[in-house]
């Protein structure tokens, strides 16, 4: 299927888009512009996790650090920080600058999923998929725009791998060995960046083996391995240097087993399907799904099965050439990737105990949207053309209703978020900027605070203010970048930045006792800043 073809006009070469491609382009641009506006207003709200990536980008741009994993971790790759580092080095630290590479990755994701869907299905169905992905409630755009590691970059990587597989099977790629090497490089980078994508990498690898198994026995196989090794090289280097028990696998295994006792399967499946799946696809506001919004989670396993059956039937009906059969194979891979991702998610206790906070781990299911919705599109199209039986027409009408309901729900939640859901984020960002400006201008420049205050404060002040993390009981907290903690620890008169009325605020006032009112105190943006004459360090 041709998306565009060149047109010679007065000596100049111009690509001319057909109607579906033009509509998809306009819808995609609208989605990008919508997210650009959110980016400029720092919506969704920033936090200290994202600030840690921003500080790493700042350090990379200044040549001070070359981090492989997120500060304080050994399993979350820093590709997003490296992408943002040149921009932060030129323009200085700011949230819009930090998020611009994520916006570019989203645009690439839209383009690639349009190309893949059009190749596997039909042009207008590809437009429909782009339209759904152009919408964006808070849960969806948070995963797409915030710099918190992994998901924005691995989704385009998987789509590009699948397009390479399609091209190899169809014979449309000339430099086949180079394409296989690129496939391996993308696998390595994705593994370094985020292990949550492993199910999709596995099925994409199987699809590649199906498409080019004979070639992989020769030089192409060696290039595939070489590309993967180059991509994952940062992780390999770090793990070779790590102390026993500090390697990526050990750390990830330890974190996975800290979630507490395992709830029943029924609770985990309920949290994964009825909360996680609708949230990941933008059918619910960020604070949870109502019962009327959980229908897609109930339907999702049925659609996976229907998508698998349709792919198998298409494979059996296709001619014997790989070019004819690669479409159903890739569709089956997308269905399997979604199923394995869901299975991996519901195995965790967090699927039941904290489904709202952890639904972000299912954002990769957007990759499988074409394969999941294709059965509905086929049934609806067959019924509208009048080529089906009474049962077929009923199924088609029902499928049409599901597609309309899916689109309408996502649109309503997106409009609701854009109209009224951004106010809280903008207020919180304004307060954070007020705090940063006050401390930057008048000090103190070495302070203690809680985790969700510290690194965001450091990033907002371009490291003019340095913050050490304390827990609510004023004991040392999660200090991801140890030099900050040491700098505040050596300060002669550190300050304390606490939320008004928080446990840390109350604990600090008790420790200051009679000095609580005598110590210089001021309130800025919902925070209380203490600057006692002598430091309060109860852990020493």
Short mmCIF file of C-alpha atoms in Angstrom, two decimals:
data_model
loop_
_atom_site.label_atom_id
_atom_site.label_comp_id
_atom_site.label_asym_id
_atom_site.label_seq_id
_atom_site.Cartn_x
_atom_site.Cartn_y
_atom_site.Cartn_z
CA UNK A 1 0.00 0.00 0.00
CA UNK A 2 1.44 3.33 -1.00
CA UNK A 3 1.20 6.21 1.42
CA UNK A 4 2.47 8.79 -1.05
CA UNK A 5 4.13 8.99 -4.44
CA UNK A 6 6.44 11.58 -5.94
CA UNK A 7 5.05 14.21 -8.27
CA UNK A 8 7.24 16.21 -10.66
CA UNK A 9 6.07 19.83 -10.74
CA UNK A 10 8.04 22.58 -12.52
CA UNK A 11 11.32 20.81 -11.99
CA UNK A 12 10.79 20.15 -8.29
CA UNK A 13 10.13 16.79 -6.61
CA UNK A 14 7.19 16.78 -4.23
CA UNK A 15 5.58 13.90 -2.35
CA UNK A 16 1.81 13.81 -2.74
CA UNK A 17 -0.15 12.23 0.09
CA UNK A 18 -3.27 10.26 -0.56
CA UNK A 19 -6.40 11.15 1.41
CA UNK A 20 -5.92 8.77 4.39
CA UNK A 21 -2.29 9.83 4.78
CA UNK A 22 -3.26 13.52 4.67
CA UNK A 23 -5.99 13.05 7.27
CA UNK A 24 -3.62 11.07 9.48
CA UNK A 25 -1.02 13.83 9.13
CA UNK A 26 -3.48 16.54 10.19
CA UNK A 27 -4.74 14.50 13.15
CA UNK A 28 -1.19 13.67 14.19
CA UNK A 29 -0.17 17.33 14.00
CA UNK A 30 -3.15 18.24 16.18
CA UNK A 31 -2.01 15.66 18.75
CA UNK A 32 1.54 17.00 18.71
CA UNK A 33 0.43 20.63 19.02
CA UNK A 34 -1.87 19.73 21.93
CA UNK A 35 1.05 18.10 23.73
CA UNK A 36 3.35 21.00 22.86
CA UNK A 37 0.98 23.39 24.64
CA UNK A 38 0.93 21.08 27.67
CA UNK A 39 4.72 20.92 27.57
CA UNK A 40 5.07 24.70 27.56
CA UNK A 41 2.83 24.92 30.64
CA UNK A 42 4.58 21.99 32.38
CA UNK A 43 1.44 19.86 32.43
CA UNK A 44 1.38 17.20 33.81
CA UNK A 45 3.10 18.44 36.94
CA UNK A 46 6.82 17.81 37.41
CA UNK A 47 8.26 15.85 40.32
CA UNK A 48 11.58 14.83 41.84
CA UNK A 49 11.81 11.59 39.85
CA UNK A 50 11.71 13.61 36.65
CA UNK A 51 14.06 16.18 38.15
CA UNK A 52 16.61 13.43 38.74
CA UNK A 53 16.64 12.70 35.01
CA UNK A 54 16.89 16.46 34.40
CA UNK A 55 19.84 16.83 36.75
CA UNK A 56 21.53 13.89 35.04
CA UNK A 57 20.98 15.66 31.68
CA UNK A 58 22.51 18.80 33.17
CA UNK A 59 25.55 16.87 34.41
CA UNK A 60 25.94 15.10 31.06
CA UNK A 61 25.75 18.38 29.16
CA UNK A 62 28.40 19.90 31.43
CA UNK A 63 30.66 16.86 31.06
CA UNK A 64 30.55 16.13 34.81
CA UNK A 65 28.90 12.70 34.72
CA UNK A 66 28.25 9.83 32.31
CA UNK A 67 25.53 7.93 34.19
CA UNK A 68 24.42 4.54 32.89
CA UNK A 69 21.46 4.09 35.23
CA UNK A 70 19.27 6.52 37.11
CA UNK A 71 21.09 7.92 40.12
CA UNK A 72 20.54 5.57 43.04
CA UNK A 73 19.39 2.66 40.83
CA UNK A 74 20.90 -0.11 38.73
CA UNK A 75 18.14 -0.97 36.29
CA UNK A 76 16.60 2.18 34.72
CA UNK A 77 18.58 3.38 31.68
CA UNK A 78 19.38 7.05 31.11
CA UNK A 79 18.73 7.36 27.38
CA UNK A 80 16.17 10.13 27.97
CA UNK A 81 18.75 12.18 29.87
CA UNK A 82 21.26 11.79 27.05
CA UNK A 83 18.63 12.92 24.53
CA UNK A 84 17.85 16.02 26.60
CA UNK A 85 21.46 16.83 27.54
CA UNK A 86 22.32 18.98 24.46
CA UNK A 87 19.15 21.06 24.86
CA UNK A 88 19.67 21.53 28.60
CA UNK A 89 23.32 22.45 28.00
CA UNK A 90 22.32 25.19 25.55
CA UNK A 91 19.10 26.53 27.09
CA UNK A 92 19.64 25.70 30.76
CA UNK A 93 17.44 23.54 32.96
CA UNK A 94 13.71 23.98 32.42
CA UNK A 95 10.84 21.54 32.22
CA UNK A 96 9.75 22.36 28.64
CA UNK A 97 13.33 21.98 27.39
CA UNK A 98 13.71 18.69 29.25
CA UNK A 99 10.47 17.33 27.77
CA UNK A 100 10.97 18.36 24.14
CA UNK A 101 12.73 15.08 23.18
CA UNK A 102 9.75 13.18 24.62
CA UNK A 103 7.44 15.20 22.38
CA UNK A 104 9.62 14.30 19.38
CA UNK A 105 9.50 10.62 20.38
CA UNK A 106 5.70 10.80 20.55
CA UNK A 107 5.60 12.23 17.01
CA UNK A 108 7.85 9.41 15.80
CA UNK A 109 5.61 6.89 17.58
CA UNK A 110 2.52 8.23 15.78
CA UNK A 111 4.24 8.10 12.41
CA UNK A 112 5.55 4.57 12.88
CA UNK A 113 2.29 3.13 14.19
CA UNK A 114 0.48 4.68 11.22
CA UNK A 115 2.96 3.09 8.81
CA UNK A 116 2.75 -0.31 10.50
CA UNK A 117 -1.06 -0.29 10.84
CA UNK A 118 -1.50 0.75 7.22
CA UNK A 119 0.81 -2.03 6.11
CA UNK A 120 -0.92 -4.69 8.23
CA UNK A 121 -4.55 -3.56 7.89
CA UNK A 122 -6.09 -0.73 5.83
CA UNK A 123 -5.35 3.00 5.38
CA UNK A 124 -8.51 4.31 7.04
CA UNK A 125 -8.13 1.98 10.00
CA UNK A 126 -4.61 3.37 10.41
CA UNK A 127 -6.15 6.86 10.48
CA UNK A 128 -8.58 5.72 13.18
CA UNK A 129 -5.72 4.38 15.32
CA UNK A 130 -3.80 7.65 14.94
CA UNK A 131 -6.93 9.55 15.95
CA UNK A 132 -7.29 7.57 19.18
CA UNK A 133 -3.61 8.00 20.01
CA UNK A 134 -3.77 11.74 19.30
CA UNK A 135 -6.20 12.13 22.20
CA UNK A 136 -4.63 12.35 25.61
CA UNK A 137 -6.05 12.44 29.14
CA UNK A 138 -3.63 13.00 32.01
CA UNK A 139 -2.61 9.37 32.56
CA UNK A 140 -1.74 8.98 28.87
CA UNK A 141 0.14 12.24 28.33
CA UNK A 142 2.01 11.78 31.59
CA UNK A 143 3.53 8.58 30.21
CA UNK A 144 4.26 10.25 26.88
CA UNK A 145 5.70 13.60 28.00
CA UNK A 146 7.33 13.26 31.43
CA UNK A 147 10.97 12.21 31.60
CA UNK A 148 10.76 9.29 33.99
CA UNK A 149 12.49 6.61 31.95
CA UNK A 150 11.77 3.92 29.43
CA UNK A 151 8.36 4.05 27.86
CA UNK A 152 8.51 7.01 25.41
CA UNK A 153 11.59 5.60 23.63
CA UNK A 154 10.95 1.85 23.69
CA UNK A 155 7.58 2.07 21.93
CA UNK A 156 8.99 3.61 18.72
CA UNK A 157 11.86 1.12 18.92
CA UNK A 158 9.48 -1.86 18.88
CA UNK A 159 7.45 -0.40 16.00
CA UNK A 160 10.61 0.16 13.97
CA UNK A 161 11.71 -3.42 14.65
CA UNK A 162 8.38 -4.74 13.39
CA UNK A 163 8.56 -2.55 10.28
CA UNK A 164 12.04 -3.93 9.61
CA UNK A 165 10.61 -7.43 9.93
CA UNK A 166 7.82 -6.61 7.47
CA UNK A 167 10.30 -5.11 5.02
CA UNK A 168 12.62 -8.10 5.20
CA UNK A 169 9.79 -10.56 4.62
CA UNK A 170 8.31 -8.52 1.76
CA UNK A 171 11.71 -7.94 0.14
CA UNK A 172 11.38 -4.15 0.14
CA UNK A 173 14.59 -3.56 2.14
CA UNK A 174 17.71 -3.54 0.00
CA UNK A 175 20.43 -3.39 2.65
CA UNK A 176 19.17 -6.35 4.57
CA UNK A 177 22.22 -6.92 6.75
CA UNK A 178 22.25 -3.30 7.82
CA UNK A 179 18.55 -3.56 8.69
CA UNK A 180 19.18 -6.66 10.81
CA UNK A 181 22.03 -4.88 12.61
CA UNK A 182 19.69 -1.94 13.28
CA UNK A 183 17.13 -4.38 14.68
CA UNK A 184 19.75 -5.70 17.11
CA UNK A 185 20.82 -2.20 18.11
CA UNK A 186 17.22 -1.27 18.91
CA UNK A 187 16.85 -4.42 21.00
CA UNK A 188 19.95 -3.56 23.01
CA UNK A 189 18.92 0.05 23.59
CA UNK A 190 15.42 -1.02 24.66
CA UNK A 191 16.81 -3.58 27.14
CA UNK A 192 19.12 -0.95 28.63
CA UNK A 193 16.31 1.60 28.81
CA UNK A 194 13.37 -0.32 30.31
CA UNK A 195 12.88 -4.01 31.06
CA UNK A 196 9.10 -3.68 30.91
CA UNK A 197 9.35 -3.94 27.14
CA UNK A 198 10.87 -7.44 27.25
CA UNK A 199 7.61 -9.24 26.25
CA UNK A 200 7.40 -7.17 23.08
CA UNK A 201 11.08 -7.66 22.34
CA UNK A 202 10.61 -11.41 22.64
CA UNK A 203 7.71 -11.58 20.17
CA UNK A 204 9.41 -9.13 17.79
CA UNK A 205 12.48 -11.37 17.85
CA UNK A 206 10.38 -14.43 17.03
CA UNK A 207 8.78 -12.56 14.13
CA UNK A 208 12.24 -11.67 12.82
CA UNK A 209 13.35 -15.30 13.05
CA UNK A 210 10.26 -16.32 11.07
CA UNK A 211 10.90 -13.67 8.42
CA UNK A 212 14.64 -14.20 7.92
CA UNK A 213 15.67 -17.41 9.63
CA UNK A 214 18.00 -18.56 6.85
CA UNK A 215 19.80 -15.23 6.73
CA UNK A 216 20.26 -15.22 10.49
CA UNK A 217 22.39 -18.35 10.23
CA UNK A 218 25.09 -16.33 8.49
CA UNK A 219 26.51 -12.82 8.67
CA UNK A 220 23.13 -11.30 9.41
CA UNK A 221 22.90 -13.29 12.64
CA UNK A 222 26.32 -12.06 13.71
CA UNK A 223 25.35 -8.48 12.92
CA UNK A 224 22.13 -8.92 14.89
CA UNK A 225 24.08 -10.03 17.96
CA UNK A 226 26.69 -7.33 17.46
CA UNK A 227 24.02 -4.62 17.24
CA UNK A 228 22.33 -5.88 20.41
CA UNK A 229 25.66 -5.95 22.28
CA UNK A 230 26.44 -2.37 21.20
CA UNK A 231 23.00 -1.19 22.33
CA UNK A 232 23.15 -2.88 25.72
CA UNK A 233 26.87 -2.17 26.22
CA UNK A 234 26.32 0.49 28.93
CA UNK A 235 24.40 -2.04 31.03
CA UNK A 236 27.05 -4.71 30.49
CA UNK A 237 29.84 -2.35 31.53
CA UNK A 238 28.02 -1.26 34.68
CA UNK A 239 27.17 -4.80 35.70
CA UNK A 240 30.76 -5.95 35.23
CA UNK A 241 31.87 -3.20 37.62
CA UNK A 242 29.04 -3.67 40.13
CA UNK A 243 29.65 -5.18 43.54
CA UNK A 244 28.03 -8.54 44.34
CA UNK A 245 24.28 -8.06 44.75
CA UNK A 246 24.38 -4.61 43.12
CA UNK A 247 24.01 -5.81 39.54
CA UNK A 248 20.84 -5.00 37.61
CA UNK A 249 19.27 -8.43 37.87
CA UNK A 250 19.81 -8.71 41.63
CA UNK A 251 18.49 -5.21 42.30
CA UNK A 252 15.44 -5.72 40.07
CA UNK A 253 14.70 -9.07 41.71
CA UNK A 254 14.95 -7.52 45.17
CA UNK A 255 12.57 -4.71 44.27
CA UNK A 256 10.10 -7.17 42.73
CA UNK A 257 9.97 -9.22 45.95
CA UNK A 258 9.44 -6.21 48.27
CA UNK A 259 5.83 -5.66 47.32
CA UNK A 260 4.50 -7.68 50.25
CA UNK A 261 2.21 -10.72 50.45
CA UNK A 262 0.64 -11.83 47.21
CA UNK A 263 -3.08 -10.96 46.92
CA UNK A 264 -5.42 -13.51 45.28
CA UNK A 265 -5.38 -13.82 41.51
CA UNK A 266 -8.92 -12.47 41.35
CA UNK A 267 -7.87 -9.16 42.94
CA UNK A 268 -4.79 -8.82 40.77
CA UNK A 269 -6.71 -9.56 37.59
CA UNK A 270 -9.42 -7.12 38.61
CA UNK A 271 -6.85 -4.38 39.27
CA UNK A 272 -5.03 -5.11 36.02
CA UNK A 273 -8.03 -5.37 33.72
CA UNK A 274 -10.66 -3.10 35.27
CA UNK A 275 -8.30 -0.31 36.34
CA UNK A 276 -4.97 -0.72 34.53
CA UNK A 277 -6.17 -1.37 30.98
CA UNK A 278 -8.74 1.48 30.81
CA UNK A 279 -6.29 3.91 32.44
CA UNK A 280 -3.50 2.97 30.03
CA UNK A 281 -5.79 3.62 27.05
CA UNK A 282 -7.09 6.97 28.28
CA UNK A 283 -10.62 5.94 29.22
CA UNK A 284 -10.46 7.16 32.83
CA UNK A 285 -9.32 10.25 34.72
CA UNK A 286 -6.10 9.91 36.65
CA UNK A 287 -7.87 9.37 39.98
CA UNK A 288 -9.49 6.12 38.86
CA UNK A 289 -12.16 4.45 36.75
CA UNK A 290 -15.87 4.50 37.42
CA UNK A 291 -17.83 1.33 36.76
CA UNK A 292 -19.08 2.68 33.44
CA UNK A 293 -15.48 3.16 32.30
CA UNK A 294 -14.30 -0.36 33.15
CA UNK A 295 -16.07 -2.04 30.24
CA UNK A 296 -13.00 -1.94 28.00
CA UNK A 297 -11.01 -3.89 30.58
CA UNK A 298 -13.65 -6.63 30.56
CA UNK A 299 -13.66 -6.69 26.77
CA UNK A 300 -9.87 -6.57 26.34
CA UNK A 301 -9.13 -10.32 26.76
CA UNK A 302 -11.94 -11.12 24.33
CA UNK A 303 -10.43 -8.76 21.77
CA UNK A 304 -7.00 -10.33 22.24
CA UNK A 305 -8.43 -13.77 21.50
CA UNK A 306 -10.40 -12.43 18.51
CA UNK A 307 -7.28 -10.69 17.20
CA UNK A 308 -5.27 -13.92 17.49
CA UNK A 309 -7.96 -15.94 15.71
CA UNK A 310 -8.23 -13.38 12.92
CA UNK A 311 -4.44 -13.37 12.48
CA UNK A 312 -4.28 -17.18 12.30
CA UNK A 313 -7.10 -17.29 9.73
CA UNK A 314 -5.42 -14.60 7.64
CA UNK A 315 -2.15 -16.52 7.79
CA UNK A 316 -3.81 -19.72 6.57
CA UNK A 317 -5.64 -17.93 3.75
CA UNK A 318 -2.57 -16.03 2.54
CA UNK A 319 -0.38 -17.33 -0.27
CA UNK A 320 2.77 -19.21 0.56
CA UNK A 321 5.17 -16.26 0.21
CA UNK A 322 6.52 -14.59 3.33
CA UNK A 323 5.52 -11.19 2.00
CA UNK A 324 1.87 -12.24 2.03
CA UNK A 325 1.99 -13.85 5.44
CA UNK A 326 4.13 -11.38 7.37
CA UNK A 327 1.13 -9.18 8.20
CA UNK A 328 -0.73 -11.86 10.18
CA UNK A 329 2.54 -12.91 11.84
CA UNK A 330 3.20 -9.36 13.10
CA UNK A 331 -0.42 -9.01 14.22
CA UNK A 332 -0.08 -12.23 16.18
CA UNK A 333 3.14 -10.87 17.70
CA UNK A 334 1.32 -7.73 18.85
CA UNK A 335 -1.43 -9.81 20.44
CA UNK A 336 1.12 -12.03 22.18
CA UNK A 337 3.09 -8.99 23.38
CA UNK A 338 -0.03 -7.52 24.98
CA UNK A 339 -0.97 -10.83 26.58
CA UNK A 340 2.50 -11.40 28.04
CA UNK A 341 2.66 -7.82 29.32
CA UNK A 342 -0.70 -8.20 31.07
CA UNK A 343 0.33 -11.54 32.54
CA UNK A 344 3.58 -10.06 33.84
CA UNK A 345 1.66 -7.14 35.36
CA UNK A 346 -1.01 -9.17 37.17
CA UNK A 347 1.68 -11.43 38.66
CA UNK A 348 2.73 -8.44 40.79
CA UNK A 349 0.91 -7.63 44.06
CA UNK A 350 0.88 -3.97 42.97
CA UNK A 351 -1.78 -4.77 40.38
CA UNK A 352 -4.18 -5.28 43.30
CA UNK A 353 -2.75 -3.06 46.05
CA UNK A 354 -1.96 0.06 44.01
CA UNK A 355 -3.51 -0.13 40.53
CA UNK A 356 -3.78 3.64 40.03
CA UNK A 357 -0.11 4.35 40.70
CA UNK A 358 1.13 1.40 38.64
CA UNK A 359 -1.13 1.56 35.59
CA UNK A 360 1.74 3.40 33.89
CA UNK A 361 3.44 0.03 33.44
CA UNK A 362 0.70 -0.90 30.98
CA UNK A 363 1.21 2.11 28.71
CA UNK A 364 3.14 -0.14 26.30
CA UNK A 365 -0.19 -1.82 25.47
CA UNK A 366 -0.73 1.08 23.05
CA UNK A 367 1.59 -0.83 20.72
CA UNK A 368 -1.05 -3.54 20.33
CA UNK A 369 -3.98 -1.20 19.70
CA UNK A 370 -4.09 -2.00 15.94
CA UNK A 371 -4.25 -5.75 16.55
CA UNK A 372 -6.76 -5.40 19.40
CA UNK A 373 -9.22 -3.17 17.53
CA UNK A 374 -8.86 -4.77 14.10
CA UNK A 375 -11.53 -7.46 14.73
CA UNK A 376 -14.04 -4.73 15.65
CA UNK A 377 -13.18 -2.75 12.52
CA UNK A 378 -13.52 -5.80 10.25
CA UNK A 379 -16.89 -6.78 11.76
CA UNK A 380 -18.21 -3.21 11.54
CA UNK A 381 -17.02 -2.73 7.95
CA UNK A 382 -18.47 -6.06 6.81
CA UNK A 383 -21.86 -5.20 8.31
CA UNK A 384 -21.94 -1.71 6.79
CA UNK A 385 -21.19 -3.15 3.37
CA UNK A 386 -24.14 -5.51 3.76
CA UNK A 387 -22.16 -8.63 2.95
CA UNK A 388 -22.86 -10.52 6.18
CA UNK A 389 -25.68 -12.59 7.62
CA UNK A 390 -28.16 -11.42 10.22
CA UNK A 391 -25.79 -12.55 12.96
CA UNK A 392 -22.95 -10.81 11.15
CA UNK A 393 -24.90 -7.57 10.90
CA UNK A 394 -25.73 -7.73 14.59
CA UNK A 395 -22.06 -8.34 15.41
CA UNK A 396 -21.09 -5.48 13.12
CA UNK A 397 -23.54 -3.09 14.77
CA UNK A 398 -22.23 -4.09 18.18
CA UNK A 399 -18.63 -3.61 17.01
CA UNK A 400 -19.50 -0.18 15.63
CA UNK A 401 -21.03 0.77 18.97
CA UNK A 402 -17.87 -0.36 20.78
CA UNK A 403 -15.62 1.69 18.50
CA UNK A 404 -17.85 4.74 18.88
CA UNK A 405 -17.98 4.30 22.66
CA UNK A 406 -14.21 3.94 22.82
CA UNK A 407 -13.65 7.09 20.80
CA UNK A 408 -16.31 9.11 22.61
CA UNK A 409 -15.09 8.11 26.08
CA UNK A 410 -11.48 8.95 25.28
CA UNK A 411 -12.54 12.27 23.75
CA UNK A 412 -14.68 13.21 26.76
CA UNK A 413 -11.94 12.39 29.26
CA UNK A 414 -9.40 14.31 27.16
CA UNK A 415 -11.62 17.40 26.91
CA UNK A 416 -12.38 17.22 30.63
CA UNK A 417 -8.67 17.10 31.43
CA UNK A 418 -7.78 19.92 29.02
CA UNK A 419 -10.60 22.12 30.30
CA UNK A 420 -10.37 21.63 34.05
CA UNK A 421 -7.72 19.07 34.95
CA UNK A 422 -4.67 21.24 34.31
CA UNK A 423 -5.38 23.87 36.97
CA UNK A 424 -3.97 21.84 39.88
CA UNK A 425 -0.75 21.10 37.98
CA UNK A 426 -0.24 24.74 37.07
CA UNK A 427 -0.87 25.85 40.66
CA UNK A 428 1.62 23.34 42.04
CA UNK A 429 4.22 24.36 39.44
CA UNK A 430 3.75 28.01 40.30
CA UNK A 431 4.29 27.30 44.00
CA UNK A 432 7.41 25.28 43.24
CA UNK A 433 8.80 28.14 41.14
CA UNK A 434 8.01 30.67 43.89
CA UNK A 435 9.89 28.55 46.41
CA UNK A 436 12.87 28.17 44.06
CA UNK A 437 12.99 31.89 43.30
CA UNK A 438 12.79 32.85 46.99
CA UNK A 439 15.59 30.51 48.06
CA UNK A 440 17.73 31.38 45.07
CA UNK A 441 17.49 35.07 45.85
CA UNK A 442 17.62 35.12 49.64
CA UNK A 443 18.84 31.70 50.72
CA UNK A 444 19.49 29.49 52.46
CA UNK A 445 21.30 27.68 49.66
CA UNK A 446 21.86 24.40 51.52
CA UNK A 447 18.63 22.92 52.83
CA UNK A 448 16.99 19.69 53.93
CA UNK A 449 13.59 18.63 52.64
CA UNK A 450 11.49 15.61 51.72
CA UNK A 451 12.05 13.51 48.60
CA UNK A 452 9.34 15.16 46.49
CA UNK A 453 10.75 18.60 47.25
CA UNK A 454 14.50 18.21 46.99
CA UNK A 455 15.54 17.29 43.45
CA UNK A 456 12.79 19.40 41.90
CA UNK A 457 14.06 22.36 43.94
CA UNK A 458 17.63 21.70 42.83
CA UNK A 459 16.60 21.50 39.17
CA UNK A 460 14.43 24.63 39.39
CA UNK A 461 17.37 26.60 40.82
CA UNK A 462 20.00 25.21 38.43
CA UNK A 463 21.85 23.76 41.45
CA UNK A 464 22.05 27.16 43.14
CA UNK A 465 20.14 25.57 46.02
CA UNK A 466 21.25 22.10 47.11
CA UNK A 467 18.89 19.87 49.06
CA UNK A 468 19.40 16.76 51.19
CA UNK A 469 16.49 14.33 51.49
CA UNK A 470 14.98 13.51 54.89
CA UNK A 471 12.09 11.25 55.78
CA UNK A 472 9.13 12.47 57.82
CA UNK A 473 10.89 11.60 61.10
CA UNK A 474 13.93 13.68 60.05
CA UNK A 475 16.11 10.65 59.36
CA UNK A 476 18.15 10.42 56.12
CA UNK A 477 15.90 9.60 53.18
CA UNK A 478 16.34 8.53 49.55
CA UNK A 479 19.26 10.63 48.38
CA UNK A 480 19.76 9.51 44.80
CA UNK A 481 22.81 11.71 44.15
CA UNK A 482 25.10 11.41 47.15
CA UNK A 483 27.21 14.56 46.48
CA UNK A 484 24.15 16.67 47.27
CA UNK A 485 23.72 14.99 50.65
CA UNK A 486 27.40 15.46 51.48
CA UNK A 487 27.32 19.15 50.52
CA UNK A 488 24.32 19.88 52.74
CA UNK A 489 25.84 17.76 55.51
CA UNK A 490 28.97 19.93 55.53
CA UNK A 491 27.01 23.21 55.64
CA UNK A 492 27.47 25.21 58.85
CA UNK A 493 23.91 26.48 58.91
CA UNK A 494 21.54 24.49 56.67
CA UNK A 495 17.92 25.40 56.26
CA UNK A 496 14.84 23.20 56.23
CA UNK A 497 12.09 23.31 53.59
CA UNK A 498 8.92 21.52 54.66
CA UNK A 499 5.29 21.57 53.59
CA UNK A 500 3.15 23.53 56.01
CA UNK A 501 1.54 21.19 58.53
CA UNK A 502 3.37 18.09 57.29
CA UNK A 503 4.78 15.44 59.70
CA UNK A 504 8.25 16.82 59.00
CA UNK A 505 7.06 20.31 59.90
CA UNK A 506 5.61 19.13 63.22
CA UNK A 507 8.66 17.03 64.05
CA UNK A 508 11.02 19.91 63.32
CA UNK A 509 9.09 22.32 65.51
CA UNK A 510 9.24 19.84 68.39
CA UNK A 511 13.01 19.52 68.01
CA UNK A 512 13.47 23.27 67.82
CA UNK A 513 11.29 23.65 70.95
CA UNK A 514 11.73 27.19 72.25
CA UNK A 515 13.72 28.15 69.20
CA UNK A 516 10.88 27.38 66.77
CA UNK A 517 9.57 30.92 66.81
CA UNK A 518 12.96 32.53 67.35
CA UNK A 519 14.52 30.83 64.29
CA UNK A 520 14.02 32.75 61.04
CA UNK A 521 10.91 31.25 59.43
CA UNK A 522 8.99 32.27 56.34
CA UNK A 523 6.26 30.71 54.25
CA UNK A 524 6.56 30.55 50.46
CA UNK A 525 4.19 28.76 48.10
CA UNK A 526 2.73 26.37 50.66
CA UNK A 527 6.16 25.63 52.17
CA UNK A 528 7.69 26.72 55.45
CA UNK A 529 11.39 27.58 55.38
CA UNK A 530 13.31 27.27 58.67
CA UNK A 531 16.81 28.64 59.07
CA UNK A 532 17.91 27.97 62.67
CA UNK A 533 21.20 29.33 64.03
CA UNK A 534 22.45 25.81 64.76
CA UNK A 535 21.68 22.79 62.56
CA UNK A 536 19.17 20.16 63.59
CA UNK A 537 20.55 16.73 62.66
CA UNK A 538 19.00 14.18 65.02
CA UNK A 539 20.50 11.22 63.13
CA UNK A 540 24.02 12.20 64.23
#
